[in-house]
PDB file of C-alpha atoms in Angstrom:
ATOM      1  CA  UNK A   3      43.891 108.072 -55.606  1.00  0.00           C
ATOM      2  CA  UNK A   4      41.620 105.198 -54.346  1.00  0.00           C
ATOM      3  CA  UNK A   5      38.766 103.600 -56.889  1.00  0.00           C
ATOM      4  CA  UNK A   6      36.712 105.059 -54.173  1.00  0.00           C
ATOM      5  CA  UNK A   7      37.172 108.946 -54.798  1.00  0.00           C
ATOM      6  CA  UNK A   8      37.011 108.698 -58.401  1.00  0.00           C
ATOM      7  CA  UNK A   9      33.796 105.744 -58.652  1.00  0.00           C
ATOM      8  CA  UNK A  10      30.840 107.165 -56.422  1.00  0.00           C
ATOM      9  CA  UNK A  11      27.426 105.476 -56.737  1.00  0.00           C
ATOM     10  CA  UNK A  12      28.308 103.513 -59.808  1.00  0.00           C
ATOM     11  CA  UNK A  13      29.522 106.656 -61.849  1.00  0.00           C
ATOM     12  CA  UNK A  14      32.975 107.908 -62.916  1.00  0.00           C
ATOM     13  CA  UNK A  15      33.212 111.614 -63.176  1.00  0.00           C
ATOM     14  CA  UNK A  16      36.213 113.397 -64.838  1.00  0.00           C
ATOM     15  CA  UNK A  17      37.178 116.441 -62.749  1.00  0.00           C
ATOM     16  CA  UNK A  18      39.997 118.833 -63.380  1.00  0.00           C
ATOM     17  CA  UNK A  19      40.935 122.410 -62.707  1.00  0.00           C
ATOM     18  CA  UNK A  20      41.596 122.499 -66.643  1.00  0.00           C
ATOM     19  CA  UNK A  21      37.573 122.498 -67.390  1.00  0.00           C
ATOM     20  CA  UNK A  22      36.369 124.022 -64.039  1.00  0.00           C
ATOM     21  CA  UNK A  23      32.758 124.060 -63.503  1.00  0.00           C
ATOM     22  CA  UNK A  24      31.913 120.926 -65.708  1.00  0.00           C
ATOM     23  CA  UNK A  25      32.657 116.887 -65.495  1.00  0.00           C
ATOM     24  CA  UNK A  26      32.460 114.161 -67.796  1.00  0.00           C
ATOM     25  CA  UNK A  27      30.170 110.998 -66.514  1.00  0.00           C
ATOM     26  CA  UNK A  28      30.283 107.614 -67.185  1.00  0.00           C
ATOM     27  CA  UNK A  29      27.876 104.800 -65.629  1.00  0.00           C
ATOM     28  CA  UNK A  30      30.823 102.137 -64.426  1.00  0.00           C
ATOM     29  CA  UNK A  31      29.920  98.402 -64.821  1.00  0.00           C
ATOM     30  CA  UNK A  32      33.662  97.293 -63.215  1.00  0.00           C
ATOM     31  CA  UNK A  33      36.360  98.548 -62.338  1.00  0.00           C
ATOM     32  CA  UNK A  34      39.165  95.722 -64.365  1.00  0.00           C
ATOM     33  CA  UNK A  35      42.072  97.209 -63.059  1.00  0.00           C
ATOM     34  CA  UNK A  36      43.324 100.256 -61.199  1.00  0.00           C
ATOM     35  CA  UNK A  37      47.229 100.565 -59.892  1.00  0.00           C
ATOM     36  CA  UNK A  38      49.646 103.364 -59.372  1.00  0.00           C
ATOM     37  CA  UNK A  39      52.351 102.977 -61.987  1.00  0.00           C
ATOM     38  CA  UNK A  40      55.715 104.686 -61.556  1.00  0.00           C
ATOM     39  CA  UNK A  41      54.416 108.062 -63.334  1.00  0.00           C
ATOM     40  CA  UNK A  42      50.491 107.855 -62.869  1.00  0.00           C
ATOM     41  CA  UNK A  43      47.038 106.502 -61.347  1.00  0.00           C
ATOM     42  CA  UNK A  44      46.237 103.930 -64.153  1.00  0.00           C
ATOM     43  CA  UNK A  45      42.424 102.599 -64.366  1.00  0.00           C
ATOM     44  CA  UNK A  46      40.535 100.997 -66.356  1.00  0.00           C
ATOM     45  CA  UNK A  47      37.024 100.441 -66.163  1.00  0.00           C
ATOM     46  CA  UNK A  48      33.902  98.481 -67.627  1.00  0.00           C
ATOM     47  CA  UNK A  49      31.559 101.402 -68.837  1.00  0.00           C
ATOM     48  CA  UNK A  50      27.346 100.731 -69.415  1.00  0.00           C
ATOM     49  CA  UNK A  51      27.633 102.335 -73.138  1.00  0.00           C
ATOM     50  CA  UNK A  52      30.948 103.320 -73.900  1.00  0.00           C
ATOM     51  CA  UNK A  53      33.169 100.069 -73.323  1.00  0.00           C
ATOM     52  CA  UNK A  54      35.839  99.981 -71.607  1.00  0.00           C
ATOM     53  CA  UNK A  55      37.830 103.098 -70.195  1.00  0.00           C
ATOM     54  CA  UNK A  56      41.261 103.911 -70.257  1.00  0.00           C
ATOM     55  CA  UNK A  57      41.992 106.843 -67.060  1.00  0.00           C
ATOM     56  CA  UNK A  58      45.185 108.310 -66.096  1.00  0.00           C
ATOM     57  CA  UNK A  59      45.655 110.355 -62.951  1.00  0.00           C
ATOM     58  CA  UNK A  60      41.667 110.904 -63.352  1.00  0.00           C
ATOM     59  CA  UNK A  61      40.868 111.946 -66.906  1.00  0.00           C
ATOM     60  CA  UNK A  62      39.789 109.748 -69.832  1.00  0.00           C
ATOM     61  CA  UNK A  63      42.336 109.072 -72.193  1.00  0.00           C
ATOM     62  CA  UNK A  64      40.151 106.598 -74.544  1.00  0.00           C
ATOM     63  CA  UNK A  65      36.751 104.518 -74.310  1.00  0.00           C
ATOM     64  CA  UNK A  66      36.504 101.630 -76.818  1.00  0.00           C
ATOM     65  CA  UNK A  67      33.225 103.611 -78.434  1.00  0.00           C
ATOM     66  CA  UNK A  68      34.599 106.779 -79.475  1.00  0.00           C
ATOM     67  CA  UNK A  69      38.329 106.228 -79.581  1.00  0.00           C
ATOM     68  CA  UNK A  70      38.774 105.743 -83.228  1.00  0.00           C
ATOM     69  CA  UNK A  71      37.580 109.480 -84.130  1.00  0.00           C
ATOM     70  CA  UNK A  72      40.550 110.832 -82.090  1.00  0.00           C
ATOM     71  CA  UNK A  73      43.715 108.062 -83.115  1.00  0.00           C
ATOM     72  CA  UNK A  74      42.296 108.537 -87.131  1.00  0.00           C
ATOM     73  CA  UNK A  75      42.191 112.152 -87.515  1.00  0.00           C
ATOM     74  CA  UNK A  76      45.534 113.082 -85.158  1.00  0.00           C
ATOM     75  CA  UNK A  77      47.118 110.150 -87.657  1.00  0.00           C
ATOM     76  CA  UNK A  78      45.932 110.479 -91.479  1.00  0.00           C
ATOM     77  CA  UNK A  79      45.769 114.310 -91.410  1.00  0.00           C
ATOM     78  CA  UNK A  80      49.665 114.247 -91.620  1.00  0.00           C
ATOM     79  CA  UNK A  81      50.230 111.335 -92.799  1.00  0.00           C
ATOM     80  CA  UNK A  82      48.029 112.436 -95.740  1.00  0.00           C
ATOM     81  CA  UNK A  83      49.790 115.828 -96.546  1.00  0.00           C
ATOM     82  CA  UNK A  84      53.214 114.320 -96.986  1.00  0.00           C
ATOM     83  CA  UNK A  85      54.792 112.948-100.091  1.00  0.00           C
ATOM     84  CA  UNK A  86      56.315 109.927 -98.424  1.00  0.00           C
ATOM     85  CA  UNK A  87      55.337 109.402 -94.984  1.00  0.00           C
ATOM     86  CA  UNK A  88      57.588 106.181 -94.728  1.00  0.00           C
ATOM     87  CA  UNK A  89      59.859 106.621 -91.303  1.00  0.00           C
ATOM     88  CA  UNK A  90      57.203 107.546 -88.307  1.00  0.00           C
ATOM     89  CA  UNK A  91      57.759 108.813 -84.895  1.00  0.00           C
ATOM     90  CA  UNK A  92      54.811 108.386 -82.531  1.00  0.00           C
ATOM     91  CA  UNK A  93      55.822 110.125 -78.863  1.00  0.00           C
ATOM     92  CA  UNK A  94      53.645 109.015 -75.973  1.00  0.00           C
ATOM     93  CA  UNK A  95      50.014 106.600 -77.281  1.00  0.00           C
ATOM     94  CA  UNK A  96      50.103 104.170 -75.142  1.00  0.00           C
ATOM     95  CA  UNK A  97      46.813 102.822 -75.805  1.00  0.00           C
ATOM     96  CA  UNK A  98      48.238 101.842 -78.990  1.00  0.00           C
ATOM     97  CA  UNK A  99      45.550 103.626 -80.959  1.00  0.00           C
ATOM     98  CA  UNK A 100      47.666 105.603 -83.233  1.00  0.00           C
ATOM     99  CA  UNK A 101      50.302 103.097 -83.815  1.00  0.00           C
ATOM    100  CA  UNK A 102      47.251 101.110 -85.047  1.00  0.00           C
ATOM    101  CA  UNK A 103      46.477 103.311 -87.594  1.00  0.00           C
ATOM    102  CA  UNK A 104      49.854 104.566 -88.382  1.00  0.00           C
ATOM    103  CA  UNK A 105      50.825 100.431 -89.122  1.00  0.00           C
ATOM    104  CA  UNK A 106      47.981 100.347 -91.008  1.00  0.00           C
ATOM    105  CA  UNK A 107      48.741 103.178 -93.921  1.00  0.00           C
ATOM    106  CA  UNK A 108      49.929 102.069 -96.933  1.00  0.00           C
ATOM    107  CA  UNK A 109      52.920 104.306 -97.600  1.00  0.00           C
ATOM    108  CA  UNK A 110      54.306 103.631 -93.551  1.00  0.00           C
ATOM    109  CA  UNK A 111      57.240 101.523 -93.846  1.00  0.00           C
ATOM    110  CA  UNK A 112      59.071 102.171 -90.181  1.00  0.00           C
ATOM    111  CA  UNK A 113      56.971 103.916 -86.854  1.00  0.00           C
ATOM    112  CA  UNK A 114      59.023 104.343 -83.791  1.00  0.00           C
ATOM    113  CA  UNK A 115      57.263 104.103 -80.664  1.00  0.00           C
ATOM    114  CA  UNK A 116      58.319 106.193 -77.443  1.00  0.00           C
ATOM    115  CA  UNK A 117      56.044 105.810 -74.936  1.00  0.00           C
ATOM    116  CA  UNK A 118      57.391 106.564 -71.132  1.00  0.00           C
ATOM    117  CA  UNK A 119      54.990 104.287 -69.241  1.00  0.00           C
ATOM    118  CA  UNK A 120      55.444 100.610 -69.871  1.00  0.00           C
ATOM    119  CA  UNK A 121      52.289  99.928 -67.772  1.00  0.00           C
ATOM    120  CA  UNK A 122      50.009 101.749 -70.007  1.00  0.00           C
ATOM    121  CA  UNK A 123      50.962  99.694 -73.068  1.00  0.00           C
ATOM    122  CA  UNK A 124      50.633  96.697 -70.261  1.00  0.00           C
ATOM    123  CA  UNK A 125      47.186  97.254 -69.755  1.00  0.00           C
ATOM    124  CA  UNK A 126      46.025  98.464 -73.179  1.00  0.00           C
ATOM    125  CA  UNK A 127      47.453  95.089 -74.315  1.00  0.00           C
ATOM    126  CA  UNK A 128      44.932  93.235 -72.084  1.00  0.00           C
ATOM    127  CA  UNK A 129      41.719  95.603 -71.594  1.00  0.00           C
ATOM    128  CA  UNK A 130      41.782  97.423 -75.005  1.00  0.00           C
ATOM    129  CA  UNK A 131      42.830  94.468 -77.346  1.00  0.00           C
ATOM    130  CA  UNK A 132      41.328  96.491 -80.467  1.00  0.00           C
ATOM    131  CA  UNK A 133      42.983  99.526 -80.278  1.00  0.00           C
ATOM    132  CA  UNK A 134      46.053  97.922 -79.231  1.00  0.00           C
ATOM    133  CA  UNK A 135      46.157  95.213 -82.014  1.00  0.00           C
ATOM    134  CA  UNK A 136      49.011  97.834 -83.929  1.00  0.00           C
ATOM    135  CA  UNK A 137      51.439  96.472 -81.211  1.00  0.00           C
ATOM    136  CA  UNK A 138      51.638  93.348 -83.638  1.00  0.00           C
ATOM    137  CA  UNK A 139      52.945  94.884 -86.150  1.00  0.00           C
ATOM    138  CA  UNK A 140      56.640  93.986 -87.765  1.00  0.00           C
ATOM    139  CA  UNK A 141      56.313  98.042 -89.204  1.00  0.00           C
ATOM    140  CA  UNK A 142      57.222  98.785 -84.986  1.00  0.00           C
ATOM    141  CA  UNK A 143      59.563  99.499 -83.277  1.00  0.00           C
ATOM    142  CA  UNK A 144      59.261 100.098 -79.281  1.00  0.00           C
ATOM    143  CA  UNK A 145      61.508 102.496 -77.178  1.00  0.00           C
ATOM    144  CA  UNK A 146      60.262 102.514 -73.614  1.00  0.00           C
ATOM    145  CA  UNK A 147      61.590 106.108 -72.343  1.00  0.00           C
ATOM    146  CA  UNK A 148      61.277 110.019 -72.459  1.00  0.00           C
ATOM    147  CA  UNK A 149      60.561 111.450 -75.850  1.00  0.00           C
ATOM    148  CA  UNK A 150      62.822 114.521 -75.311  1.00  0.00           C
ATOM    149  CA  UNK A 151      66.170 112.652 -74.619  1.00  0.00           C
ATOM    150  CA  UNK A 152      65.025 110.060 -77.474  1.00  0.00           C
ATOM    151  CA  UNK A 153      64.753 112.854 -80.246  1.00  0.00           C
ATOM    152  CA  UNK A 154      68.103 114.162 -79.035  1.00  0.00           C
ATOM    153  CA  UNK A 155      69.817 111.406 -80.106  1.00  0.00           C
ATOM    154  CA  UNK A 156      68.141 111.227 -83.248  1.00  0.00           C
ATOM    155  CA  UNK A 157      68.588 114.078 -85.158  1.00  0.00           C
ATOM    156  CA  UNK A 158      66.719 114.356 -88.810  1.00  0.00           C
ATOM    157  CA  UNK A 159      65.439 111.013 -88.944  1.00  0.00           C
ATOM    158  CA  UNK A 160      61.757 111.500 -89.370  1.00  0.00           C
ATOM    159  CA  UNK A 161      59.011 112.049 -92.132  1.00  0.00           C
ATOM    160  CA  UNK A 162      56.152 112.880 -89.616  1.00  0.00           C
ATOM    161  CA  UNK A 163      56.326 113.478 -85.728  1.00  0.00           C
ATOM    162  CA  UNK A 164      52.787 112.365 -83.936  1.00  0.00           C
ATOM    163  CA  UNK A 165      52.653 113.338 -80.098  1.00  0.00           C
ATOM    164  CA  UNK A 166      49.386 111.712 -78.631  1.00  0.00           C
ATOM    165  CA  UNK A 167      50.232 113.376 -75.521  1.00  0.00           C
ATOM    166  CA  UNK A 168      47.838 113.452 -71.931  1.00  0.00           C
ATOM    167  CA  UNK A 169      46.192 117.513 -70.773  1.00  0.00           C
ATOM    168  CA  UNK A 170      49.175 120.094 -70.290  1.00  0.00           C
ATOM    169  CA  UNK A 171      49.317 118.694 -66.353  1.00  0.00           C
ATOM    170  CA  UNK A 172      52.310 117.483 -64.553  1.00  0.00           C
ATOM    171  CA  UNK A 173      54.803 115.582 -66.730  1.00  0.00           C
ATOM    172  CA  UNK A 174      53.132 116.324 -70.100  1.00  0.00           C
ATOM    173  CA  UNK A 175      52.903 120.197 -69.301  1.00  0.00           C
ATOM    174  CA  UNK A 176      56.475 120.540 -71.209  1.00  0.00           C
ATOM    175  CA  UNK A 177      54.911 118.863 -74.479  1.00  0.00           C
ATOM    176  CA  UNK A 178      53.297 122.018 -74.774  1.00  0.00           C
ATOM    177  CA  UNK A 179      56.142 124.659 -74.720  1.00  0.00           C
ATOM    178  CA  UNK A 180      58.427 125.774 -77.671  1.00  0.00           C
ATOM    179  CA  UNK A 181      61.576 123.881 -76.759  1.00  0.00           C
ATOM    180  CA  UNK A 182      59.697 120.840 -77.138  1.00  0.00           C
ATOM    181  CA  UNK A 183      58.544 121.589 -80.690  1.00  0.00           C
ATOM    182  CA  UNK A 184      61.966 123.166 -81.414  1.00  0.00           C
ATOM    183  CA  UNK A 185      63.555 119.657 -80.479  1.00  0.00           C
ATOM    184  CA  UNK A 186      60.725 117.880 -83.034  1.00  0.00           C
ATOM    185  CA  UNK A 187      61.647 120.519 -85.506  1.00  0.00           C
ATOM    186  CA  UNK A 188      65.447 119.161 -85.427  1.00  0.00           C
ATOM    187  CA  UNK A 189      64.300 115.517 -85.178  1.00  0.00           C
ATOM    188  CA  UNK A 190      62.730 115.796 -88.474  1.00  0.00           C
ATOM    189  CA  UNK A 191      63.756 115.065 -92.341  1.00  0.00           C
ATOM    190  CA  UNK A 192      63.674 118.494 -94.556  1.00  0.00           C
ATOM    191  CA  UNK A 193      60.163 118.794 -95.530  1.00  0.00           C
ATOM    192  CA  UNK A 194      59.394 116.912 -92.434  1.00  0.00           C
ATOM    193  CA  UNK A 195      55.392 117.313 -90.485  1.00  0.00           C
ATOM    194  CA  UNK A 196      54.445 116.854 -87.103  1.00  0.00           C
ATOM    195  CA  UNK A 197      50.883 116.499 -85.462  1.00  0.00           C
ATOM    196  CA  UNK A 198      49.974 117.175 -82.003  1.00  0.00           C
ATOM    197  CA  UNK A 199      47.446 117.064 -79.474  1.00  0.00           C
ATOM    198  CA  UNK A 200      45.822 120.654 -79.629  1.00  0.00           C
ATOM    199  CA  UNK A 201      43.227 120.862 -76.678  1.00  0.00           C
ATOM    200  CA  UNK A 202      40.097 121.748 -76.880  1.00  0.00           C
ATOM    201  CA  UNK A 203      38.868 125.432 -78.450  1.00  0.00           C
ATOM    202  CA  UNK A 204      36.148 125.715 -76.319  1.00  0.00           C
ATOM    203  CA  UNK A 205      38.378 125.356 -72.762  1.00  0.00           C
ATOM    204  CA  UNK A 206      42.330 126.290 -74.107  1.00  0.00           C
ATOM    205  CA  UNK A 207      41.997 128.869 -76.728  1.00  0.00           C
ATOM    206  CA  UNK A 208      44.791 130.898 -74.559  1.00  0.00           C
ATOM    207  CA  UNK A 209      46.775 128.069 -74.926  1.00  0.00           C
ATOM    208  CA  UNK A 210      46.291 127.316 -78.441  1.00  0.00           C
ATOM    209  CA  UNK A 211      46.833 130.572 -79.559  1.00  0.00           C
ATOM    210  CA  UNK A 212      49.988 130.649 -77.607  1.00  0.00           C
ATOM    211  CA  UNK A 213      50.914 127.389 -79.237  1.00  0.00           C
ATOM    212  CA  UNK A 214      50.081 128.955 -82.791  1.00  0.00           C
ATOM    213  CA  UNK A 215      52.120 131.926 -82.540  1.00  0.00           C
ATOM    214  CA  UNK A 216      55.139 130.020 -81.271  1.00  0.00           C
ATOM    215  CA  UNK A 217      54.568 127.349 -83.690  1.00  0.00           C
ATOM    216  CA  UNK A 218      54.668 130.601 -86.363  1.00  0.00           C
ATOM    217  CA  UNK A 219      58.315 131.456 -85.650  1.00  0.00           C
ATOM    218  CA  UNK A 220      59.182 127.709 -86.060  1.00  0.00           C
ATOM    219  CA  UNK A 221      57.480 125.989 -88.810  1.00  0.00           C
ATOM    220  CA  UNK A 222      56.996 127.511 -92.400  1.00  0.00           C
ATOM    221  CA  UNK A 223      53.557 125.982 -92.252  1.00  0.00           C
ATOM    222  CA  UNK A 224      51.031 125.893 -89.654  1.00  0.00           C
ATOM    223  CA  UNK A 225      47.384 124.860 -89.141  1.00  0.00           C
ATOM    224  CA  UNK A 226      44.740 123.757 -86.427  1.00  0.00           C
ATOM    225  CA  UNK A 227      41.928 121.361 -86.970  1.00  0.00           C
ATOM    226  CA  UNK A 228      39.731 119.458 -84.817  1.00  0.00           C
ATOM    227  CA  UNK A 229      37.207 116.329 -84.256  1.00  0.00           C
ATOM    228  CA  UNK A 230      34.221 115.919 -82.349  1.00  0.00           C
ATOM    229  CA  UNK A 231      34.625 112.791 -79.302  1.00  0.00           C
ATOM    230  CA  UNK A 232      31.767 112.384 -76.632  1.00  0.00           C
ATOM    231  CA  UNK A 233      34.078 111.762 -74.382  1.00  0.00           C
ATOM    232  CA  UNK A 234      36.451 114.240 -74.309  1.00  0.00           C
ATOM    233  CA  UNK A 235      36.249 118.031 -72.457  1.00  0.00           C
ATOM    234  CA  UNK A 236      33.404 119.735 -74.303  1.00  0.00           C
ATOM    235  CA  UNK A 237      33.040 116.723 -76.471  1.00  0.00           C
ATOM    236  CA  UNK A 238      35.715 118.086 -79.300  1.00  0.00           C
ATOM    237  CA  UNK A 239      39.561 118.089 -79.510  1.00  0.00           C
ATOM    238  CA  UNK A 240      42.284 120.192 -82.109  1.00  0.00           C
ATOM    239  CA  UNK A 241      45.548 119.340 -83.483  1.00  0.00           C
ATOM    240  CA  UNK A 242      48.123 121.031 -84.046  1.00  0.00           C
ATOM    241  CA  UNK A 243      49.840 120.601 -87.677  1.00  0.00           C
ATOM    242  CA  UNK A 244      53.237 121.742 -88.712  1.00  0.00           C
ATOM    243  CA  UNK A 245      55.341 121.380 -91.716  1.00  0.00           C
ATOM    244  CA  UNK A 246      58.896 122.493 -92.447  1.00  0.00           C
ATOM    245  CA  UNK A 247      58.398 122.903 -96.265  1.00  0.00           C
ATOM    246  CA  UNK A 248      56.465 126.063 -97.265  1.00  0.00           C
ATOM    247  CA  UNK A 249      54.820 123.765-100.071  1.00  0.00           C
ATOM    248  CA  UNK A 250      52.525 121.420 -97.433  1.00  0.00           C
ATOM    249  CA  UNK A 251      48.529 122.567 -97.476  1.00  0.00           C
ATOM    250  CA  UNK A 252      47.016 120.369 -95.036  1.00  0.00           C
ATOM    251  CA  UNK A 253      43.516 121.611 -95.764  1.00  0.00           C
ATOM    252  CA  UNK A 254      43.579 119.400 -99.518  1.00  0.00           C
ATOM    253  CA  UNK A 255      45.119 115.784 -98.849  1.00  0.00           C
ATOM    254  CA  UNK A 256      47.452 114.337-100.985  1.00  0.00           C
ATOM    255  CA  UNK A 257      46.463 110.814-100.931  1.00  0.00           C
ATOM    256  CA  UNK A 258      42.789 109.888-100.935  1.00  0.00           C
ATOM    257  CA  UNK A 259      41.365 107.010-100.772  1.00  0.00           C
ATOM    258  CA  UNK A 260      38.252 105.257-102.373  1.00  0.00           C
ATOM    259  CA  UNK A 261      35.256 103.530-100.679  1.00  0.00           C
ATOM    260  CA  UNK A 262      37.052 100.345-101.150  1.00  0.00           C
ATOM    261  CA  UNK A 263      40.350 101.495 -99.431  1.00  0.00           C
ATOM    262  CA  UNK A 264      38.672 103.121 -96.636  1.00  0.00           C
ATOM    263  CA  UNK A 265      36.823  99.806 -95.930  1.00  0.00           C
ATOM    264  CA  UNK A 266      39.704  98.089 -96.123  1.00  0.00           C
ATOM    265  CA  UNK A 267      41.907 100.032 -93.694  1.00  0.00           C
ATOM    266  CA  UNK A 268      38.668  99.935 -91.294  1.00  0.00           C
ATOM    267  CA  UNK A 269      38.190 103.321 -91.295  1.00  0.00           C
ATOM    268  CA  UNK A 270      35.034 104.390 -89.260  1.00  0.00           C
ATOM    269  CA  UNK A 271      35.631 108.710 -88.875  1.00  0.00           C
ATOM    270  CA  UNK A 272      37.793 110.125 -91.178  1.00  0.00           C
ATOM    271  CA  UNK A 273      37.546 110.567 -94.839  1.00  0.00           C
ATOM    272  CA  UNK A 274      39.346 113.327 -97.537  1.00  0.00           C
ATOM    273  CA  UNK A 275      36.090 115.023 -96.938  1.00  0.00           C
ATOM    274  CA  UNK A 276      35.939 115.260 -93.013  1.00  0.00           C
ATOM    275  CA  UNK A 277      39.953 115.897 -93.420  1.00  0.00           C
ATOM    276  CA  UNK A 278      39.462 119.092 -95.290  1.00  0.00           C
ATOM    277  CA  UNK A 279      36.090 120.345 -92.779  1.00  0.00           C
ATOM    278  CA  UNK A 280      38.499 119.793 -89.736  1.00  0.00           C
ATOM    279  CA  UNK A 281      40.250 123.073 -90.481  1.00  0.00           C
ATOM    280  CA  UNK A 282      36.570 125.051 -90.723  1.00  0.00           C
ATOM    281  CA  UNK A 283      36.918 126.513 -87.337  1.00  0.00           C
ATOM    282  CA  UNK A 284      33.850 128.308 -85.882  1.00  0.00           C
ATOM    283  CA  UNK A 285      34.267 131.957 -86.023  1.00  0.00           C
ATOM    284  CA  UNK A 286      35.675 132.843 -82.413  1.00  0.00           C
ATOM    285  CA  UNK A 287      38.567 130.021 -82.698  1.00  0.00           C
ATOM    286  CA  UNK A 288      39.313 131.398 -86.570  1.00  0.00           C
ATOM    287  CA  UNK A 289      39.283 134.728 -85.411  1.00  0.00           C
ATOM    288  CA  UNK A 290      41.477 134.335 -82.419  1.00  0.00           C
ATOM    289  CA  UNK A 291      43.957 132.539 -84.600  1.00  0.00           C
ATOM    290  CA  UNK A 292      43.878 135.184 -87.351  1.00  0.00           C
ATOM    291  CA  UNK A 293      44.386 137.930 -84.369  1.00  0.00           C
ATOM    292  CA  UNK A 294      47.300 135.808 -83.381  1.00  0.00           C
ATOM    293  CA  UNK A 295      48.900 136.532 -87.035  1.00  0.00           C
ATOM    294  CA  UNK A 296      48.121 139.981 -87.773  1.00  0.00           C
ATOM    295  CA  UNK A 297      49.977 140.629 -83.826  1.00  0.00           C
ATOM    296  CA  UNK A 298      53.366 139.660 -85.635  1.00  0.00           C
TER     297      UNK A 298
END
């Protein structure tokens, strides 16, 4: 993939056989970097109003405007409905966006980081220093490497599980099948959570509802919420919340936080009141979900 079949005129558009009929534009400024890395196309570009772009193999991972909606929500909605969140596993995030916020909650004393492409965390490093400022942190530890053979080898180790995972395309396609979530299950601590990417219910609600009812036989809890992104397909993305303890509700959050707090950890999107809207689903998503539970 040359710069030249995914920059024409000046504009980046975000194709995909996974939102057919629609694209994503963005008015490019410069292209800062753009190399094939041992797993994907990696690019980066200089947007007119949305700062700079992470892509991989074509689609938009991040943009400096919007990014912090997205690595928030997919981190403080379970890190907020556990007791103890202290030992973290973060699979994939290479943008370091979610380790930045994981670092950055009080009650995190460990995150593991497996990411598989070094080159990502590379170029986030240099082009996206704010969202990759986390990678400071003496809360992190790095493991570059496949998630699945790392949580084989570490068996009931975790408080929460976040995978900030790419579409369901290629490589990451197996992040969103039941052995993967089986092989979080096992990785976790009894009363142990996990957060995932969830897609978008406007394009994937096949998918998520597959998801869901697998996630059913699994977890003793389960729940989907979402956020609104510009940038994203459809301008919205879910997440997919499971908890091994019957006990978790991840529609009230256990720890708030005041004005003060939330200043203070830089928060600019989510807040105890936006956590417990994310789970309002409009009617078709809550309806295809609760369809998906009375089929068992």
């Amino acid at each position: 993939m040359t710069t030249n079949n995914v920059v024409v005129d000046g504009w980046f558009s975000e194709k995909s056989k996974l939102w057919p009929g629609q694209a994503m534009s963005l008015q490019v400024e410069e292209v800062l970097f753009h190399e094939r890395s041992k797993y994907q196309d990696v690019m980066v570009f200089k947007s007119k109003t949305y700062g700079n772009v992470l892509v991989l193999d074509g689609a938009i991972q991040c943009t400096e405007r919007d990014e912090f909606s997205y690595q928030e929500m997919i981190t403080h909605l379970p890190l907020n409905c556990h007791p103890n969140p202290t030992n973290v596993l973060v699979i994939g995030a290479g943008d370091g966006g979610v380790i930045r916020e994981v670092v950055k909650h009080p009650r995190v004393e460990k995150v593991i980081q497996c990411e598989i492409d070094e080159k990502v965390i590379e170029v986030s490093k240099k082009y996206l220093q704010y969202m990759s400022k986390g990678y400071d942190s003496d809360k992190l530890e790095q493991h570059i490497g496949d998630g699945f053979a790392f949580m084989n080898k570490h068996k009931k180790q975790f408080d929460v599980i976040i995978t900030d995972s790419s579409d369901p395309e290629g490589p990451a396609e197996a992040l969103f099948e039941e052995p993967y979530y089986q092989l979080m299950k096992e990785a976790l601590k009894p009363g142990g959570i996990i957060c995932t990417q969830g897609e978008c219910v406007w394009l994937h609600m096949d998918l998520i509802k597959k998801m869901h009812k697998f996630c059913r036989r699994l977890y003793k809890v389960v729940d989907y919420a979402y956020c609104t992104i510009p940038t994203y397909p459809s301008g919205q993305i879910g997440f997919m919340l499971c908890s091994t303890s019957p006990d978790t509700n991840f529609r009230e959050p256990i720890h708030k936080w005041t004005n003060e707090e939330k200043k203070k950890l830089e928060l600019r999107y989510y807040n105890a009141d936006v956590h417990r809207a994310a789970f309002a689903l409009p009617e078709f998503a809550r309806k295809a979900l609760e369809d998906d539970e009375d089929e068992d």
